[in-house]
Amino acid sequence: MTGIDQRTPIESLVQWEFLSDPESIASIRPPSRPTVWLAPLPISRDETVDAEPQAIGFNASEWQRAARYRVAAARHQFIRARSFLRQGLAAILGCDPDQVPFEQAPQQKPRLGEPFRSAGWDFNLSHTSGWVMLGVTATGRIGVDCERIRNAAFDALLERFFAAEEWAEWQSATATENREQLFYQAWTRKEAVVKALSRSVQEFAQFAIPLCPPRSNHWVRSWESIPHPPTVHLDSQCVQDQLFASVAWLPNDDTAEESSSTV
């Protein structure tokens, strides 16, 4: 495994936008640089009390996906998050939410269909209990992940899924650092990377990132099976001590098909 090119932290190359409510996503403008929008989502507690949320712009496939959620709270979250996605992309692309075209090849993340795909837009969505996150870029690829902060079997998860050098760094760092924040920063960053590259959690051990303080920006070049690995810009936010959100952005000049197909 190649080493990490860790440079001095710089100002984030990704713009973060925090919305007070998910409906505000319908008023955003096309971003001039990679941008992440983060908003709170209502949490449905009781399906006998909470009405089914409005599904905005859904197609038949999305309705089928929503119907697979037997638990009302999970179904409501999916509907709200997917509506957030359609409204946000519609505002950026200048069309109605139901006119946003999606494509998804086998083993690949969803992408925009024509005529918007050839314009270079890439997006990624993440949602967890009470939060939704949308990342969009007109250059390169983007992946995002957000997770609620809660106690878990951190040691077991890192030893199982992470690279050997990350596991060693975790063991030496967690005596003095906030274990929860360190874990969720590392996990969401790696999740964002594999989502940007249309890969899976099972490939976490193929690359390594530093366990660093929040808001540091790193150029990561540590891949096991990519001969000329892409540059990945990482950034993270801890929100109200209850959520960790991360974004991975790969600029255009580092997104060759050779790199994306060899992981």
CSV table of C-alpha atoms in Angstrom, one decimal:
chain,number,residue,atom,x,y,z
A,1,MET,CA,0.0,0.0,0.0
A,2,THR,CA,1.4,3.4,-1.0
A,3,GLY,CA,1.8,6.1,1.6
A,4,ILE,CA,-0.3,9.2,2.4
A,5,ASP,CA,0.6,12.6,0.9
A,6,GLN,CA,-0.6,14.7,3.8
A,7,ARG,CA,-0.1,18.4,3.2
A,8,THR,CA,-0.6,21.4,5.4
A,9,PRO,CA,-4.4,21.9,6.1
A,10,ILE,CA,-5.8,24.5,3.7
A,11,GLU,CA,-9.1,26.3,3.4
A,12,SER,CA,-11.8,23.9,2.3
A,13,LEU,CA,-12.2,23.5,-1.4
A,14,VAL,CA,-15.9,22.6,-0.7
A,15,GLN,CA,-18.6,25.0,0.2
A,16,TRP,CA,-20.8,24.0,3.1
A,17,GLU,CA,-24.4,25.4,3.3
A,18,PHE,CA,-26.6,24.8,6.4
A,19,LEU,CA,-30.3,25.0,5.8
A,20,SER,CA,-32.8,25.6,8.6
A,21,ASP,CA,-35.4,23.4,7.0
A,22,PRO,CA,-35.4,20.9,4.0
A,23,GLU,CA,-37.8,23.0,2.0
A,24,SER,CA,-35.2,25.7,1.5
A,25,ILE,CA,-33.3,23.4,-0.9
A,26,ALA,CA,-35.8,24.4,-3.6
A,27,SER,CA,-34.3,27.9,-3.6
A,28,ILE,CA,-30.6,27.2,-4.0
A,29,ARG,CA,-28.6,28.4,-7.0
A,30,PRO,CA,-26.2,26.5,-9.2
A,31,PRO,CA,-22.9,26.3,-7.2
A,32,SER,CA,-19.7,27.8,-8.5
A,33,ARG,CA,-17.6,25.1,-6.7
A,34,PRO,CA,-18.3,21.8,-5.0
A,35,THR,CA,-21.1,22.4,-2.5
A,36,VAL,CA,-22.8,20.5,0.3
A,37,TRP,CA,-26.2,21.3,1.7
A,38,LEU,CA,-27.2,19.9,5.1
A,39,ALA,CA,-30.7,20.2,6.6
A,40,PRO,CA,-32.6,18.7,9.5
A,41,LEU,CA,-35.4,16.2,8.7
A,42,PRO,CA,-38.6,15.7,10.7
A,43,ILE,CA,-38.5,12.3,12.5
A,44,SER,CA,-41.7,10.3,12.3
A,45,ARG,CA,-42.4,8.6,15.6
A,46,ASP,CA,-45.9,7.1,15.1
A,47,GLU,CA,-47.4,6.2,11.7
A,48,THR,CA,-50.9,6.5,13.3
A,49,VAL,CA,-50.1,10.2,14.1
A,50,ASP,CA,-47.7,11.3,11.4
A,51,ALA,CA,-49.2,11.6,7.9
A,52,GLU,CA,-47.3,10.3,5.0
A,53,PRO,CA,-45.0,13.1,3.8
A,54,GLN,CA,-45.4,14.5,0.3
A,55,ALA,CA,-43.3,12.8,-2.3
A,56,ILE,CA,-42.0,15.5,-4.7
A,57,GLY,CA,-41.4,14.5,-8.3
A,58,PHE,CA,-41.3,10.7,-7.6
A,59,ASN,CA,-41.2,8.3,-10.5
A,60,ALA,CA,-42.5,4.7,-10.5
A,61,SER,CA,-39.1,3.3,-9.3
A,62,GLU,CA,-38.9,5.7,-6.4
A,63,TRP,CA,-42.5,4.7,-5.3
A,64,GLN,CA,-41.5,1.1,-5.4
A,65,ARG,CA,-38.4,1.7,-3.3
A,66,ALA,CA,-40.5,3.7,-0.8
A,67,ALA,CA,-43.0,0.8,-0.5
A,68,ARG,CA,-40.3,-1.6,0.5
A,69,TYR,CA,-39.9,0.2,3.8
A,70,ARG,CA,-42.3,-1.5,6.2
A,71,VAL,CA,-41.4,0.7,9.1
A,72,ALA,CA,-43.2,4.1,8.7
A,73,ALA,CA,-40.3,6.2,10.1
A,74,ALA,CA,-37.8,4.7,7.7
A,75,ARG,CA,-40.2,5.1,4.8
A,76,HIS,CA,-41.0,8.7,5.7
A,77,GLN,CA,-37.3,9.5,5.9
A,78,PHE,CA,-36.6,8.0,2.5
A,79,ILE,CA,-39.5,10.1,1.0
A,80,ARG,CA,-38.3,13.3,2.5
A,81,ALA,CA,-34.6,12.7,1.6
A,82,ARG,CA,-35.4,11.8,-2.0
A,83,SER,CA,-37.7,14.8,-2.3
A,84,PHE,CA,-34.9,16.9,-1.0
A,85,LEU,CA,-32.6,15.5,-3.7
A,86,ARG,CA,-35.1,16.1,-6.5
A,87,GLN,CA,-35.9,19.7,-5.4
A,88,GLY,CA,-32.2,20.6,-5.0
A,89,LEU,CA,-31.2,19.2,-8.4
A,90,ALA,CA,-34.2,20.8,-10.0
A,91,ALA,CA,-33.2,24.2,-8.6
A,92,ILE,CA,-29.6,23.7,-9.9
A,93,LEU,CA,-30.6,22.4,-13.4
A,94,GLY,CA,-33.5,24.8,-13.9
A,95,CYS,CA,-36.3,22.2,-14.4
A,96,ASP,CA,-39.2,20.7,-12.4
A,97,PRO,CA,-38.4,18.1,-9.8
A,98,ASP,CA,-40.2,15.4,-11.8
A,99,GLN,CA,-38.0,16.2,-14.8
A,100,VAL,CA,-34.7,15.4,-13.1
A,101,PRO,CA,-33.5,12.3,-15.0
A,102,PHE,CA,-31.6,9.6,-13.1
A,103,GLU,CA,-29.5,6.7,-14.4
A,104,GLN,CA,-27.8,3.9,-12.5
A,105,ALA,CA,-25.5,1.3,-14.1
A,106,PRO,CA,-24.8,-2.0,-12.2
A,107,GLN,CA,-22.4,-1.5,-9.3
A,108,GLN,CA,-22.4,2.3,-9.8
A,109,LYS,CA,-23.9,5.1,-7.9
A,110,PRO,CA,-26.9,7.0,-9.3
A,111,ARG,CA,-26.0,9.8,-11.8
A,112,LEU,CA,-27.9,12.3,-13.8
A,113,GLY,CA,-29.2,11.3,-17.2
A,114,GLU,CA,-29.1,13.4,-20.4
A,115,PRO,CA,-29.1,16.2,-21.2
A,116,PHE,CA,-27.6,17.1,-17.8
A,117,ARG,CA,-24.9,14.3,-17.5
A,118,SER,CA,-22.9,15.6,-20.4
A,119,ALA,CA,-22.8,19.0,-18.7
A,120,GLY,CA,-20.5,17.4,-16.0
A,121,TRP,CA,-22.8,17.6,-13.0
A,122,ASP,CA,-22.3,14.9,-10.3
A,123,PHE,CA,-24.2,14.5,-7.0
A,124,ASN,CA,-24.5,12.3,-4.0
A,125,LEU,CA,-27.1,12.0,-1.2
A,126,SER,CA,-26.8,10.8,2.4
A,127,HIS,CA,-29.4,10.7,5.1
A,128,THR,CA,-29.6,9.5,8.7
A,129,SER,CA,-32.1,9.8,11.5
A,130,GLY,CA,-33.2,13.5,11.5
A,131,TRP,CA,-30.7,14.8,8.8
A,132,VAL,CA,-30.2,14.9,5.1
A,133,MET,CA,-27.1,15.8,3.1
A,134,LEU,CA,-26.7,16.6,-0.6
A,135,GLY,CA,-23.4,17.2,-2.4
A,136,VAL,CA,-23.2,18.6,-5.9
A,137,THR,CA,-20.3,19.5,-8.2
A,138,ALA,CA,-19.9,20.5,-11.8
A,139,THR,CA,-16.3,19.3,-11.9
A,140,GLY,CA,-15.2,15.8,-11.0
A,141,ARG,CA,-17.0,13.4,-8.7
A,142,ILE,CA,-18.4,13.9,-5.2
A,143,GLY,CA,-19.4,11.6,-2.3
A,144,VAL,CA,-21.0,12.5,1.0
A,145,ASP,CA,-21.9,10.7,4.2
A,146,CYS,CA,-23.5,11.7,7.5
A,147,GLU,CA,-23.9,9.6,10.6
A,148,ARG,CA,-25.6,10.2,14.0
A,149,ILE,CA,-23.0,10.2,16.8
A,150,ARG,CA,-23.6,7.4,19.2
A,151,ASN,CA,-21.6,4.9,21.2
A,152,ALA,CA,-20.6,1.8,19.3
A,153,ALA,CA,-18.0,-1.0,19.2
A,154,PHE,CA,-15.4,1.3,17.7
A,155,ASP,CA,-12.4,-1.0,18.2
A,156,ALA,CA,-14.1,-3.9,16.5
A,157,LEU,CA,-15.3,-1.9,13.6
A,158,LEU,CA,-12.0,-0.3,12.9
A,159,GLU,CA,-10.0,-3.5,13.2
A,160,ARG,CA,-12.4,-5.3,10.9
A,161,PHE,CA,-12.9,-2.7,8.1
A,162,PHE,CA,-10.0,-0.2,8.2
A,163,ALA,CA,-6.4,-0.3,6.8
A,164,ALA,CA,-3.6,-1.5,9.1
A,165,GLU,CA,-2.0,2.0,9.5
A,166,GLU,CA,-5.4,3.5,10.4
A,167,TRP,CA,-5.9,0.8,13.1
A,168,ALA,CA,-2.4,1.6,14.5
A,169,GLU,CA,-3.1,5.3,14.5
A,170,TRP,CA,-6.5,4.8,16.2
A,171,GLN,CA,-4.8,2.7,19.0
A,172,SER,CA,-2.3,5.4,19.7
A,173,ALA,CA,-4.6,8.4,19.4
A,174,THR,CA,-7.7,7.4,21.3
A,175,ALA,CA,-6.2,7.6,24.7
A,176,THR,CA,-6.4,11.4,24.6
A,177,GLU,CA,-8.8,12.2,21.8
A,178,ASN,CA,-12.6,12.1,21.6
A,179,ARG,CA,-13.2,8.5,20.5
A,180,GLU,CA,-16.7,9.1,19.1
A,181,GLN,CA,-15.7,12.1,17.0
A,182,LEU,CA,-12.5,10.4,15.7
A,183,PHE,CA,-14.4,7.3,14.7
A,184,TYR,CA,-17.3,9.1,13.0
A,185,GLN,CA,-14.9,11.4,11.2
A,186,ALA,CA,-12.9,8.5,9.8
A,187,TRP,CA,-15.9,6.4,9.0
A,188,THR,CA,-17.8,9.2,7.2
A,189,ARG,CA,-14.8,10.2,5.2
A,190,LYS,CA,-14.1,6.7,4.0
A,191,GLU,CA,-17.8,6.2,3.2
A,192,ALA,CA,-17.7,9.5,1.2
A,193,VAL,CA,-14.7,8.3,-0.7
A,194,VAL,CA,-16.1,4.9,-1.7
A,195,LYS,CA,-19.4,6.6,-2.6
A,196,ALA,CA,-17.6,9.0,-4.9
A,197,LEU,CA,-16.0,6.1,-6.6
A,198,SER,CA,-19.1,3.9,-6.6
A,199,ARG,CA,-17.4,1.3,-4.3
A,200,SER,CA,-18.4,-0.4,-1.1
A,201,VAL,CA,-17.6,-0.5,2.6
A,202,GLN,CA,-15.9,-3.9,2.0
A,203,GLU,CA,-13.1,-2.0,0.2
A,204,PHE,CA,-12.4,0.3,3.2
A,205,ALA,CA,-9.1,-1.6,3.9
A,206,GLN,CA,-7.7,-0.8,0.4
A,207,PHE,CA,-7.0,2.8,1.2
A,208,ALA,CA,-6.0,4.8,4.3
A,209,ILE,CA,-6.8,8.3,5.5
A,210,PRO,CA,-5.3,10.1,8.5
A,211,LEU,CA,-7.3,10.3,11.7
A,212,CYS,CA,-7.1,14.1,12.0
A,213,PRO,CA,-9.0,16.9,13.7
A,214,PRO,CA,-12.3,18.1,12.2
A,215,ARG,CA,-12.1,20.7,9.3
A,216,SER,CA,-8.6,19.6,8.2
A,217,ASN,CA,-8.3,19.2,4.4
A,218,HIS,CA,-6.1,16.4,3.1
A,219,TRP,CA,-4.9,15.1,-0.2
A,220,VAL,CA,-5.1,11.4,0.1
A,221,ARG,CA,-3.1,9.1,-2.1
A,222,SER,CA,-3.1,5.7,-0.3
A,223,TRP,CA,-4.6,3.0,-2.4
A,224,GLU,CA,-3.9,-0.7,-2.6
A,225,SER,CA,-5.0,-1.6,-6.1
A,226,ILE,CA,-4.9,1.6,-8.1
A,227,PRO,CA,-1.5,2.2,-9.8
A,228,HIS,CA,-2.2,5.9,-10.3
A,229,PRO,CA,-4.6,6.8,-7.5
A,230,PRO,CA,-6.8,9.9,-7.7
A,231,THR,CA,-6.4,12.9,-5.5
A,232,VAL,CA,-9.2,13.1,-3.0
A,233,HIS,CA,-10.1,16.3,-1.1
A,234,LEU,CA,-11.7,15.6,2.2
A,235,ASP,CA,-13.6,17.8,4.6
A,236,SER,CA,-15.8,17.2,7.7
A,237,GLN,CA,-18.2,19.0,10.0
A,238,CYS,CA,-19.5,18.0,13.4
A,239,VAL,CA,-23.0,19.5,13.8
A,240,GLN,CA,-24.4,20.2,17.3
A,241,ASP,CA,-22.3,17.4,18.8
A,242,GLN,CA,-24.8,15.0,17.4
A,243,LEU,CA,-23.9,14.5,13.7
A,244,PHE,CA,-20.8,14.0,11.7
A,245,ALA,CA,-20.8,14.8,8.0
A,246,SER,CA,-18.0,14.4,5.5
A,247,VAL,CA,-17.5,15.0,1.8
A,248,ALA,CA,-15.0,13.6,-0.7
A,249,TRP,CA,-14.3,15.5,-3.9
A,250,LEU,CA,-12.2,14.2,-6.8
A,251,PRO,CA,-11.3,16.9,-9.3
A,252,ASN,CA,-11.8,16.3,-13.0
A,253,ASP,CA,-8.1,15.7,-13.8
A,254,ASP,CA,-8.1,12.8,-11.2
A,255,THR,CA,-11.2,10.9,-12.3
A,256,ALA,CA,-9.9,8.8,-15.2
A,257,GLU,CA,-11.8,5.6,-16.0
A,258,GLU,CA,-8.7,3.6,-15.3
A,259,SER,CA,-8.6,4.7,-11.7
A,260,SER,CA,-12.3,4.2,-11.1
A,261,SER,CA,-12.4,0.7,-12.5
A,262,THR,CA,-9.5,-0.9,-10.7
A,263,VAL,CA,-10.5,-0.5,-7.1
